[in-house]
């Protein structure tokens, strides 16, 4: 009987011990799993937070880089680029440019300042006679004069251009193929009214009398004379020019 009780007590003790061990093992496993899960969750949270912070840092750094690059490009465009070359190697740089002048830097900067000056907004004169081509055919009593005048209009609007004519009679005048608007100004001077910026062509048809004496014929006239002007005179063969013009060439019609 004692042996049976002893066996029963031993079995009960073993069962309690095994149950206690199992419970302890389960508790330890639960705590270990919970701790691992918490550690994993904490690690994931820290990793995600770290990645998010890194993303914020990178995202914030990109605009700064872009702004810095934009500011650098603007500064680079505004500043002039200077390259310093040793004087001993200057011939290598200029060997393909034989037409050159070496001047001091101070003189070069002064030339740049003069070149950067703003040009005059308005021309000193609104219109000028740029060139003239005259042809005169003289006979015994009078001279037929024709002229082609190139007029440059330099300003917008309608302008009155004086025509320095004297000793001649104006028979016809055309401006760009149309009747020219001509009137009398102060002192009886003829004035041409012209508009439209650019060149214009004025055709004049004039006549002038020849004053005859016993052995001389005199032609007195005054025509507009710009810097570029030419005049051709046709006269009978026995006429000799005493003054007022230089003879460039003489042609004689032998058949006449």
PDB file of C-alpha atoms in Angstrom:
ATOM      1  CA  UNK A   1       0.000   0.000   0.000  1.00  0.00           C
ATOM      2  CA  UNK A   2       2.822   2.359   0.806  1.00  0.00           C
ATOM      3  CA  UNK A   3       4.449   1.506  -2.423  1.00  0.00           C
ATOM      4  CA  UNK A   4       1.293   2.323  -4.301  1.00  0.00           C
ATOM      5  CA  UNK A   5       0.923   5.648  -2.515  1.00  0.00           C
ATOM      6  CA  UNK A   6       4.531   6.440  -3.130  1.00  0.00           C
ATOM      7  CA  UNK A   7       4.098   5.693  -6.820  1.00  0.00           C
ATOM      8  CA  UNK A   8       0.933   7.824  -6.933  1.00  0.00           C
ATOM      9  CA  UNK A   9       2.676  10.732  -5.181  1.00  0.00           C
ATOM     10  CA  UNK A  10       5.638  10.395  -7.477  1.00  0.00           C
ATOM     11  CA  UNK A  11       3.369  10.449 -10.485  1.00  0.00           C
ATOM     12  CA  UNK A  12       1.517  13.511  -9.160  1.00  0.00           C
ATOM     13  CA  UNK A  13       4.776  15.303  -8.489  1.00  0.00           C
ATOM     14  CA  UNK A  14       6.063  14.484 -11.941  1.00  0.00           C
ATOM     15  CA  UNK A  15       2.809  15.695 -13.500  1.00  0.00           C
ATOM     16  CA  UNK A  16       2.977  18.938 -11.556  1.00  0.00           C
ATOM     17  CA  UNK A  17       6.627  19.340 -12.446  1.00  0.00           C
ATOM     18  CA  UNK A  18       5.985  18.659 -16.126  1.00  0.00           C
ATOM     19  CA  UNK A  19       2.967  20.993 -16.079  1.00  0.00           C
ATOM     20  CA  UNK A  20       5.032  23.653 -14.372  1.00  0.00           C
ATOM     21  CA  UNK A  21       7.842  23.194 -16.858  1.00  0.00           C
ATOM     22  CA  UNK A  22       5.419  23.299 -19.750  1.00  0.00           C
ATOM     23  CA  UNK A  23       3.786  26.423 -18.378  1.00  0.00           C
ATOM     24  CA  UNK A  24       7.154  27.998 -17.787  1.00  0.00           C
ATOM     25  CA  UNK A  25       8.299  26.999 -21.260  1.00  0.00           C
ATOM     26  CA  UNK A  26       5.113  28.379 -22.809  1.00  0.00           C
ATOM     27  CA  UNK A  27       5.463  31.607 -20.810  1.00  0.00           C
ATOM     28  CA  UNK A  28       9.083  31.929 -21.796  1.00  0.00           C
ATOM     29  CA  UNK A  29       8.274  31.232 -25.418  1.00  0.00           C
ATOM     30  CA  UNK A  30       5.407  33.747 -25.327  1.00  0.00           C
ATOM     31  CA  UNK A  31       7.619  36.369 -23.726  1.00  0.00           C
ATOM     32  CA  UNK A  32      10.407  35.623 -26.187  1.00  0.00           C
ATOM     33  CA  UNK A  33       8.052  35.792 -29.169  1.00  0.00           C
ATOM     34  CA  UNK A  34       6.456  38.978 -27.819  1.00  0.00           C
ATOM     35  CA  UNK A  35       9.874  40.488 -27.254  1.00  0.00           C
ATOM     36  CA  UNK A  36      11.028  39.482 -30.717  1.00  0.00           C
ATOM     37  CA  UNK A  37       7.850  40.886 -32.233  1.00  0.00           C
ATOM     38  CA  UNK A  38       8.247  44.121 -30.312  1.00  0.00           C
ATOM     39  CA  UNK A  39      11.882  44.328 -31.296  1.00  0.00           C
ATOM     40  CA  UNK A  40      11.014  43.615 -34.928  1.00  0.00           C
ATOM     41  CA  UNK A  41       8.225  46.209 -34.834  1.00  0.00           C
ATOM     42  CA  UNK A  42      10.559  48.736 -33.215  1.00  0.00           C
ATOM     43  CA  UNK A  43      13.270  47.991 -35.755  1.00  0.00           C
ATOM     44  CA  UNK A  44      10.811  48.307 -38.636  1.00  0.00           C
ATOM     45  CA  UNK A  45       9.455  51.576 -37.218  1.00  0.00           C
ATOM     46  CA  UNK A  46      12.952  52.947 -36.745  1.00  0.00           C
ATOM     47  CA  UNK A  47      13.969  51.815 -40.239  1.00  0.00           C
ATOM     48  CA  UNK A  48      10.836  53.324 -41.804  1.00  0.00           C
ATOM     49  CA  UNK A  49      11.309  56.541 -39.814  1.00  0.00           C
ATOM     50  CA  UNK A  50      14.943  56.658 -40.855  1.00  0.00           C
ATOM     51  CA  UNK A  51      14.046  56.127 -44.506  1.00  0.00           C
ATOM     52  CA  UNK A  52      11.359  58.803 -44.257  1.00  0.00           C
ATOM     53  CA  UNK A  53      13.840  61.232 -42.715  1.00  0.00           C
ATOM     54  CA  UNK A  54      16.384  60.427 -45.397  1.00  0.00           C
ATOM     55  CA  UNK A  55      13.688  60.994 -48.022  1.00  0.00           C
ATOM     56  CA  UNK A  56      12.848  64.359 -46.466  1.00  0.00           C
ATOM     57  CA  UNK A  57      16.508  65.314 -46.389  1.00  0.00           C
ATOM     58  CA  UNK A  58      17.001  64.307 -50.027  1.00  0.00           C
ATOM     59  CA  UNK A  59      13.770  66.018 -51.101  1.00  0.00           C
ATOM     60  CA  UNK A  60      14.813  69.182 -49.275  1.00  0.00           C
ATOM     61  CA  UNK A  61      18.306  69.058 -50.738  1.00  0.00           C
ATOM     62  CA  UNK A  62      17.107  68.840 -54.362  1.00  0.00           C
ATOM     63  CA  UNK A  63      15.540  72.364 -54.456  1.00  0.00           C
ATOM     64  CA  UNK A  64      18.687  73.773 -52.848  1.00  0.00           C
ATOM     65  CA  UNK A  65      20.825  72.150 -55.515  1.00  0.00           C
ATOM     66  CA  UNK A  66      18.497  73.418 -58.238  1.00  0.00           C
ATOM     67  CA  UNK A  67      18.491  76.933 -56.787  1.00  0.00           C
ATOM     68  CA  UNK A  68      22.257  76.868 -56.488  1.00  0.00           C
ATOM     69  CA  UNK A  69      22.629  75.671 -60.087  1.00  0.00           C
ATOM     70  CA  UNK A  70      20.181  78.322 -61.315  1.00  0.00           C
ATOM     71  CA  UNK A  71      22.023  81.083 -59.461  1.00  0.00           C
ATOM     72  CA  UNK A  72      25.330  79.841 -60.806  1.00  0.00           C
ATOM     73  CA  UNK A  73      24.061  79.848 -64.412  1.00  0.00           C
ATOM     74  CA  UNK A  74      22.724  83.412 -64.067  1.00  0.00           C
ATOM     75  CA  UNK A  75      25.984  84.599 -62.589  1.00  0.00           C
ATOM     76  CA  UNK A  76      27.902  82.820 -65.312  1.00  0.00           C
ATOM     77  CA  UNK A  77      25.837  84.482 -68.058  1.00  0.00           C
ATOM     78  CA  UNK A  78      26.282  87.971 -66.621  1.00  0.00           C
ATOM     79  CA  UNK A  79      30.017  87.751 -65.973  1.00  0.00           C
ATOM     80  CA  UNK A  80      32.503  88.071 -68.805  1.00  0.00           C
ATOM     81  CA  UNK A  81      34.836  85.149 -69.298  1.00  0.00           C
ATOM     82  CA  UNK A  82      38.530  85.969 -69.066  1.00  0.00           C
ATOM     83  CA  UNK A  83      41.306  83.631 -70.103  1.00  0.00           C
ATOM     84  CA  UNK A  84      44.868  84.408 -69.071  1.00  0.00           C
ATOM     85  CA  UNK A  85      47.542  83.212 -71.480  1.00  0.00           C
ATOM     86  CA  UNK A  86      51.273  83.530 -70.826  1.00  0.00           C
ATOM     87  CA  UNK A  87      52.908  86.077 -73.070  1.00  0.00           C
ATOM     88  CA  UNK A  88      55.364  83.457 -74.300  1.00  0.00           C
ATOM     89  CA  UNK A  89      52.457  81.316 -75.580  1.00  0.00           C
ATOM     90  CA  UNK A  90      50.486  84.183 -77.100  1.00  0.00           C
ATOM     91  CA  UNK A  91      51.703  83.419 -80.627  1.00  0.00           C
ATOM     92  CA  UNK A  92      50.036  79.995 -80.471  1.00  0.00           C
ATOM     93  CA  UNK A  93      46.674  81.618 -79.831  1.00  0.00           C
ATOM     94  CA  UNK A  94      47.046  84.302 -82.500  1.00  0.00           C
ATOM     95  CA  UNK A  95      48.883  82.426 -85.223  1.00  0.00           C
ATOM     96  CA  UNK A  96      45.708  82.094 -87.350  1.00  0.00           C
ATOM     97  CA  UNK A  97      44.868  85.798 -86.980  1.00  0.00           C
ATOM     98  CA  UNK A  98      47.574  87.788 -88.765  1.00  0.00           C
ATOM     99  CA  UNK A  99      45.583  91.060 -88.667  1.00  0.00           C
ATOM    100  CA  UNK A 100      45.782  92.019 -85.019  1.00  0.00           C
ATOM    101  CA  UNK A 101      46.801  94.899 -82.777  1.00  0.00           C
ATOM    102  CA  UNK A 102      48.241  94.517 -79.288  1.00  0.00           C
ATOM    103  CA  UNK A 103      47.158  97.340 -76.977  1.00  0.00           C
ATOM    104  CA  UNK A 104      47.147  97.975 -73.268  1.00  0.00           C
ATOM    105  CA  UNK A 105      44.197  96.670 -71.240  1.00  0.00           C
ATOM    106  CA  UNK A 106      43.302 100.189 -70.101  1.00  0.00           C
ATOM    107  CA  UNK A 107      43.112 101.415 -73.689  1.00  0.00           C
ATOM    108  CA  UNK A 108      41.024  98.376 -74.616  1.00  0.00           C
ATOM    109  CA  UNK A 109      38.524  99.097 -71.828  1.00  0.00           C
ATOM    110  CA  UNK A 110      38.236 102.725 -72.958  1.00  0.00           C
ATOM    111  CA  UNK A 111      37.474 101.559 -76.484  1.00  0.00           C
ATOM    112  CA  UNK A 112      34.774  99.258 -75.110  1.00  0.00           C
ATOM    113  CA  UNK A 113      33.194 102.154 -73.213  1.00  0.00           C
ATOM    114  CA  UNK A 114      33.146 104.290 -76.347  1.00  0.00           C
ATOM    115  CA  UNK A 115      31.580 101.469 -78.342  1.00  0.00           C
ATOM    116  CA  UNK A 116      28.860 100.963 -75.718  1.00  0.00           C
ATOM    117  CA  UNK A 117      27.659 104.554 -75.907  1.00  0.00           C
ATOM    118  CA  UNK A 118      24.073 104.861 -77.024  1.00  0.00           C
ATOM    119  CA  UNK A 119      23.760 106.229 -80.566  1.00  0.00           C
ATOM    120  CA  UNK A 120      21.867 109.414 -81.250  1.00  0.00           C
ATOM    121  CA  UNK A 121      18.158 108.803 -81.366  1.00  0.00           C
ATOM    122  CA  UNK A 122      17.523 111.378 -84.075  1.00  0.00           C
ATOM    123  CA  UNK A 123      19.656 112.322 -87.056  1.00  0.00           C
ATOM    124  CA  UNK A 124      20.906 115.940 -87.110  1.00  0.00           C
ATOM    125  CA  UNK A 125      18.916 116.611 -90.309  1.00  0.00           C
ATOM    126  CA  UNK A 126      15.549 115.099 -91.207  1.00  0.00           C
ATOM    127  CA  UNK A 127      16.367 114.778 -94.929  1.00  0.00           C
ATOM    128  CA  UNK A 128      19.402 115.401 -97.133  1.00  0.00           C
ATOM    129  CA  UNK A 129      20.385 115.304-100.790  1.00  0.00           C
ATOM    130  CA  UNK A 130      22.863 112.442-100.922  1.00  0.00           C
ATOM    131  CA  UNK A 131      23.857 112.488-104.608  1.00  0.00           C
ATOM    132  CA  UNK A 132      23.117 114.303-107.852  1.00  0.00           C
ATOM    133  CA  UNK A 133      23.664 113.577-111.533  1.00  0.00           C
ATOM    134  CA  UNK A 134      23.197 116.486-113.993  1.00  0.00           C
ATOM    135  CA  UNK A 135      23.201 116.645-117.765  1.00  0.00           C
ATOM    136  CA  UNK A 136      23.302 119.918-119.745  1.00  0.00           C
ATOM    137  CA  UNK A 137      22.725 120.241-123.473  1.00  0.00           C
ATOM    138  CA  UNK A 138      23.575 123.750-124.733  1.00  0.00           C
ATOM    139  CA  UNK A 139      22.820 125.278-128.128  1.00  0.00           C
ATOM    140  CA  UNK A 140      23.099 128.832-129.450  1.00  0.00           C
ATOM    141  CA  UNK A 141      20.461 130.401-127.237  1.00  0.00           C
ATOM    142  CA  UNK A 142      19.642 128.209-124.236  1.00  0.00           C
ATOM    143  CA  UNK A 143      20.594 125.127-122.253  1.00  0.00           C
ATOM    144  CA  UNK A 144      18.437 122.133-121.380  1.00  0.00           C
ATOM    145  CA  UNK A 145      19.260 120.839-117.916  1.00  0.00           C
ATOM    146  CA  UNK A 146      18.106 117.551-116.410  1.00  0.00           C
ATOM    147  CA  UNK A 147      18.978 116.298-112.976  1.00  0.00           C
ATOM    148  CA  UNK A 148      18.510 113.142-110.944  1.00  0.00           C
ATOM    149  CA  UNK A 149      18.816 113.726-107.212  1.00  0.00           C
ATOM    150  CA  UNK A 150      18.967 110.986-104.587  1.00  0.00           C
ATOM    151  CA  UNK A 151      17.270 112.110-101.376  1.00  0.00           C
ATOM    152  CA  UNK A 152      17.638 110.287 -98.077  1.00  0.00           C
ATOM    153  CA  UNK A 153      14.909 110.802 -95.474  1.00  0.00           C
ATOM    154  CA  UNK A 154      16.260 110.078 -91.992  1.00  0.00           C
ATOM    155  CA  UNK A 155      13.249 110.800 -89.794  1.00  0.00           C
ATOM    156  CA  UNK A 156       9.591 109.891 -89.838  1.00  0.00           C
ATOM    157  CA  UNK A 157       7.018 112.450 -90.851  1.00  0.00           C
ATOM    158  CA  UNK A 158       6.688 115.136 -93.523  1.00  0.00           C
ATOM    159  CA  UNK A 159       9.762 117.309 -94.080  1.00  0.00           C
ATOM    160  CA  UNK A 160      10.521 120.405 -96.174  1.00  0.00           C
ATOM    161  CA  UNK A 161      13.828 120.121 -98.015  1.00  0.00           C
ATOM    162  CA  UNK A 162      15.206 123.317 -99.605  1.00  0.00           C
ATOM    163  CA  UNK A 163      16.353 123.123-103.233  1.00  0.00           C
ATOM    164  CA  UNK A 164      19.189 125.506-103.969  1.00  0.00           C
ATOM    165  CA  UNK A 165      18.153 126.487-107.510  1.00  0.00           C
ATOM    166  CA  UNK A 166      18.939 129.815-109.161  1.00  0.00           C
ATOM    167  CA  UNK A 167      19.187 131.065-112.738  1.00  0.00           C
ATOM    168  CA  UNK A 168      17.095 128.200-114.076  1.00  0.00           C
ATOM    169  CA  UNK A 169      13.435 127.646-114.848  1.00  0.00           C
ATOM    170  CA  UNK A 170      11.818 124.508-113.467  1.00  0.00           C
ATOM    171  CA  UNK A 171       9.617 122.902-116.071  1.00  0.00           C
ATOM    172  CA  UNK A 172       8.819 119.555-114.394  1.00  0.00           C
ATOM    173  CA  UNK A 173       9.652 117.677-111.219  1.00  0.00           C
ATOM    174  CA  UNK A 174       8.831 114.099-110.269  1.00  0.00           C
ATOM    175  CA  UNK A 175       9.420 112.369-106.953  1.00  0.00           C
ATOM    176  CA  UNK A 176       9.590 108.586-107.256  1.00  0.00           C
ATOM    177  CA  UNK A 177       7.797 108.769-110.621  1.00  0.00           C
ATOM    178  CA  UNK A 178       4.967 111.029-109.377  1.00  0.00           C
ATOM    179  CA  UNK A 179       4.535 114.816-109.490  1.00  0.00           C
ATOM    180  CA  UNK A 180       6.724 116.264-106.767  1.00  0.00           C
ATOM    181  CA  UNK A 181       5.102 118.481-104.089  1.00  0.00           C
ATOM    182  CA  UNK A 182       7.178 121.678-104.382  1.00  0.00           C
ATOM    183  CA  UNK A 183       6.355 125.066-102.921  1.00  0.00           C
ATOM    184  CA  UNK A 184       7.976 128.428-102.233  1.00  0.00           C
ATOM    185  CA  UNK A 185       9.654 129.032 -98.907  1.00  0.00           C
ATOM    186  CA  UNK A 186      11.075 132.138 -97.288  1.00  0.00           C
ATOM    187  CA  UNK A 187      13.068 134.278 -99.710  1.00  0.00           C
ATOM    188  CA  UNK A 188      11.438 132.648-102.724  1.00  0.00           C
ATOM    189  CA  UNK A 189      13.446 129.417-102.346  1.00  0.00           C
ATOM    190  CA  UNK A 190      11.884 126.243-103.677  1.00  0.00           C
ATOM    191  CA  UNK A 191      11.001 123.662-101.016  1.00  0.00           C
ATOM    192  CA  UNK A 192      10.437 119.961-101.620  1.00  0.00           C
ATOM    193  CA  UNK A 193       8.007 118.203 -99.284  1.00  0.00           C
ATOM    194  CA  UNK A 194       9.009 114.593 -98.743  1.00  0.00           C
ATOM    195  CA  UNK A 195       8.105 111.844 -96.282  1.00  0.00           C
ATOM    196  CA  UNK A 196       8.949 108.183 -95.759  1.00  0.00           C
ATOM    197  CA  UNK A 197      12.223 107.055 -94.227  1.00  0.00           C
ATOM    198  CA  UNK A 198      14.656 105.826 -96.868  1.00  0.00           C
ATOM    199  CA  UNK A 199      15.978 106.860-100.295  1.00  0.00           C
ATOM    200  CA  UNK A 200      13.875 108.726-102.854  1.00  0.00           C
ATOM    201  CA  UNK A 201      14.588 109.815-106.443  1.00  0.00           C
ATOM    202  CA  UNK A 202      13.814 113.344-107.625  1.00  0.00           C
ATOM    203  CA  UNK A 203      13.826 114.009-111.387  1.00  0.00           C
ATOM    204  CA  UNK A 204      14.169 117.676-112.432  1.00  0.00           C
ATOM    205  CA  UNK A 205      13.651 119.129-115.914  1.00  0.00           C
ATOM    206  CA  UNK A 206      15.023 122.668-116.181  1.00  0.00           C
ATOM    207  CA  UNK A 207      16.070 125.277-118.702  1.00  0.00           C
ATOM    208  CA  UNK A 208      18.427 128.240-118.567  1.00  0.00           C
ATOM    209  CA  UNK A 209      19.202 131.047-121.052  1.00  0.00           C
ATOM    210  CA  UNK A 210      22.599 131.632-122.614  1.00  0.00           C
ATOM    211  CA  UNK A 211      23.840 135.216-122.444  1.00  0.00           C
ATOM    212  CA  UNK A 212      25.592 135.990-125.742  1.00  0.00           C
ATOM    213  CA  UNK A 213      28.141 138.726-126.430  1.00  0.00           C
ATOM    214  CA  UNK A 214      30.299 139.387-129.468  1.00  0.00           C
ATOM    215  CA  UNK A 215      32.503 136.327-128.929  1.00  0.00           C
ATOM    216  CA  UNK A 216      31.257 134.708-125.722  1.00  0.00           C
ATOM    217  CA  UNK A 217      28.259 132.812-124.394  1.00  0.00           C
ATOM    218  CA  UNK A 218      27.723 132.715-120.654  1.00  0.00           C
ATOM    219  CA  UNK A 219      25.528 130.255-118.737  1.00  0.00           C
ATOM    220  CA  UNK A 220      24.772 131.366-115.190  1.00  0.00           C
ATOM    221  CA  UNK A 221      23.000 128.848-112.962  1.00  0.00           C
ATOM    222  CA  UNK A 222      23.075 127.306-109.490  1.00  0.00           C
ATOM    223  CA  UNK A 223      22.075 123.747-108.726  1.00  0.00           C
ATOM    224  CA  UNK A 224      22.047 121.667-105.531  1.00  0.00           C
ATOM    225  CA  UNK A 225      25.559 120.339-105.112  1.00  0.00           C
ATOM    226  CA  UNK A 226      25.914 117.464-102.637  1.00  0.00           C
ATOM    227  CA  UNK A 227      29.207 115.765-101.873  1.00  0.00           C
ATOM    228  CA  UNK A 228      28.639 113.194-104.642  1.00  0.00           C
ATOM    229  CA  UNK A 229      27.698 115.122-107.792  1.00  0.00           C
ATOM    230  CA  UNK A 230      28.463 114.739-111.504  1.00  0.00           C
ATOM    231  CA  UNK A 231      27.683 117.021-114.482  1.00  0.00           C
ATOM    232  CA  UNK A 232      27.886 116.333-118.211  1.00  0.00           C
ATOM    233  CA  UNK A 233      27.794 119.206-120.732  1.00  0.00           C
ATOM    234  CA  UNK A 234      27.115 118.922-124.444  1.00  0.00           C
ATOM    235  CA  UNK A 235      27.917 122.054-126.457  1.00  0.00           C
ATOM    236  CA  UNK A 236      28.801 123.010-130.042  1.00  0.00           C
ATOM    237  CA  UNK A 237      32.366 122.290-131.096  1.00  0.00           C
ATOM    238  CA  UNK A 238      33.450 125.905-131.237  1.00  0.00           C
ATOM    239  CA  UNK A 239      32.540 126.536-127.599  1.00  0.00           C
ATOM    240  CA  UNK A 240      35.385 126.890-125.134  1.00  0.00           C
ATOM    241  CA  UNK A 241      34.811 126.664-121.411  1.00  0.00           C
ATOM    242  CA  UNK A 242      36.536 129.499-119.568  1.00  0.00           C
ATOM    243  CA  UNK A 243      35.489 128.709-115.998  1.00  0.00           C
ATOM    244  CA  UNK A 244      33.014 127.083-113.676  1.00  0.00           C
ATOM    245  CA  UNK A 245      33.905 123.496-114.600  1.00  0.00           C
ATOM    246  CA  UNK A 246      36.844 121.283-115.460  1.00  0.00           C
ATOM    247  CA  UNK A 247      36.910 119.418-118.766  1.00  0.00           C
ATOM    248  CA  UNK A 248      37.384 115.698-118.156  1.00  0.00           C
ATOM    249  CA  UNK A 249      36.980 114.565-121.774  1.00  0.00           C
ATOM    250  CA  UNK A 250      36.084 116.115-125.118  1.00  0.00           C
ATOM    251  CA  UNK A 251      34.314 114.359-127.999  1.00  0.00           C
ATOM    252  CA  UNK A 252      33.908 115.974-131.423  1.00  0.00           C
ATOM    253  CA  UNK A 253      31.361 114.803-133.977  1.00  0.00           C
ATOM    254  CA  UNK A 254      33.344 115.058-137.240  1.00  0.00           C
ATOM    255  CA  UNK A 255      30.266 114.408-139.398  1.00  0.00           C
ATOM    256  CA  UNK A 256      28.515 117.469-138.010  1.00  0.00           C
TER     257      UNK A 256
END
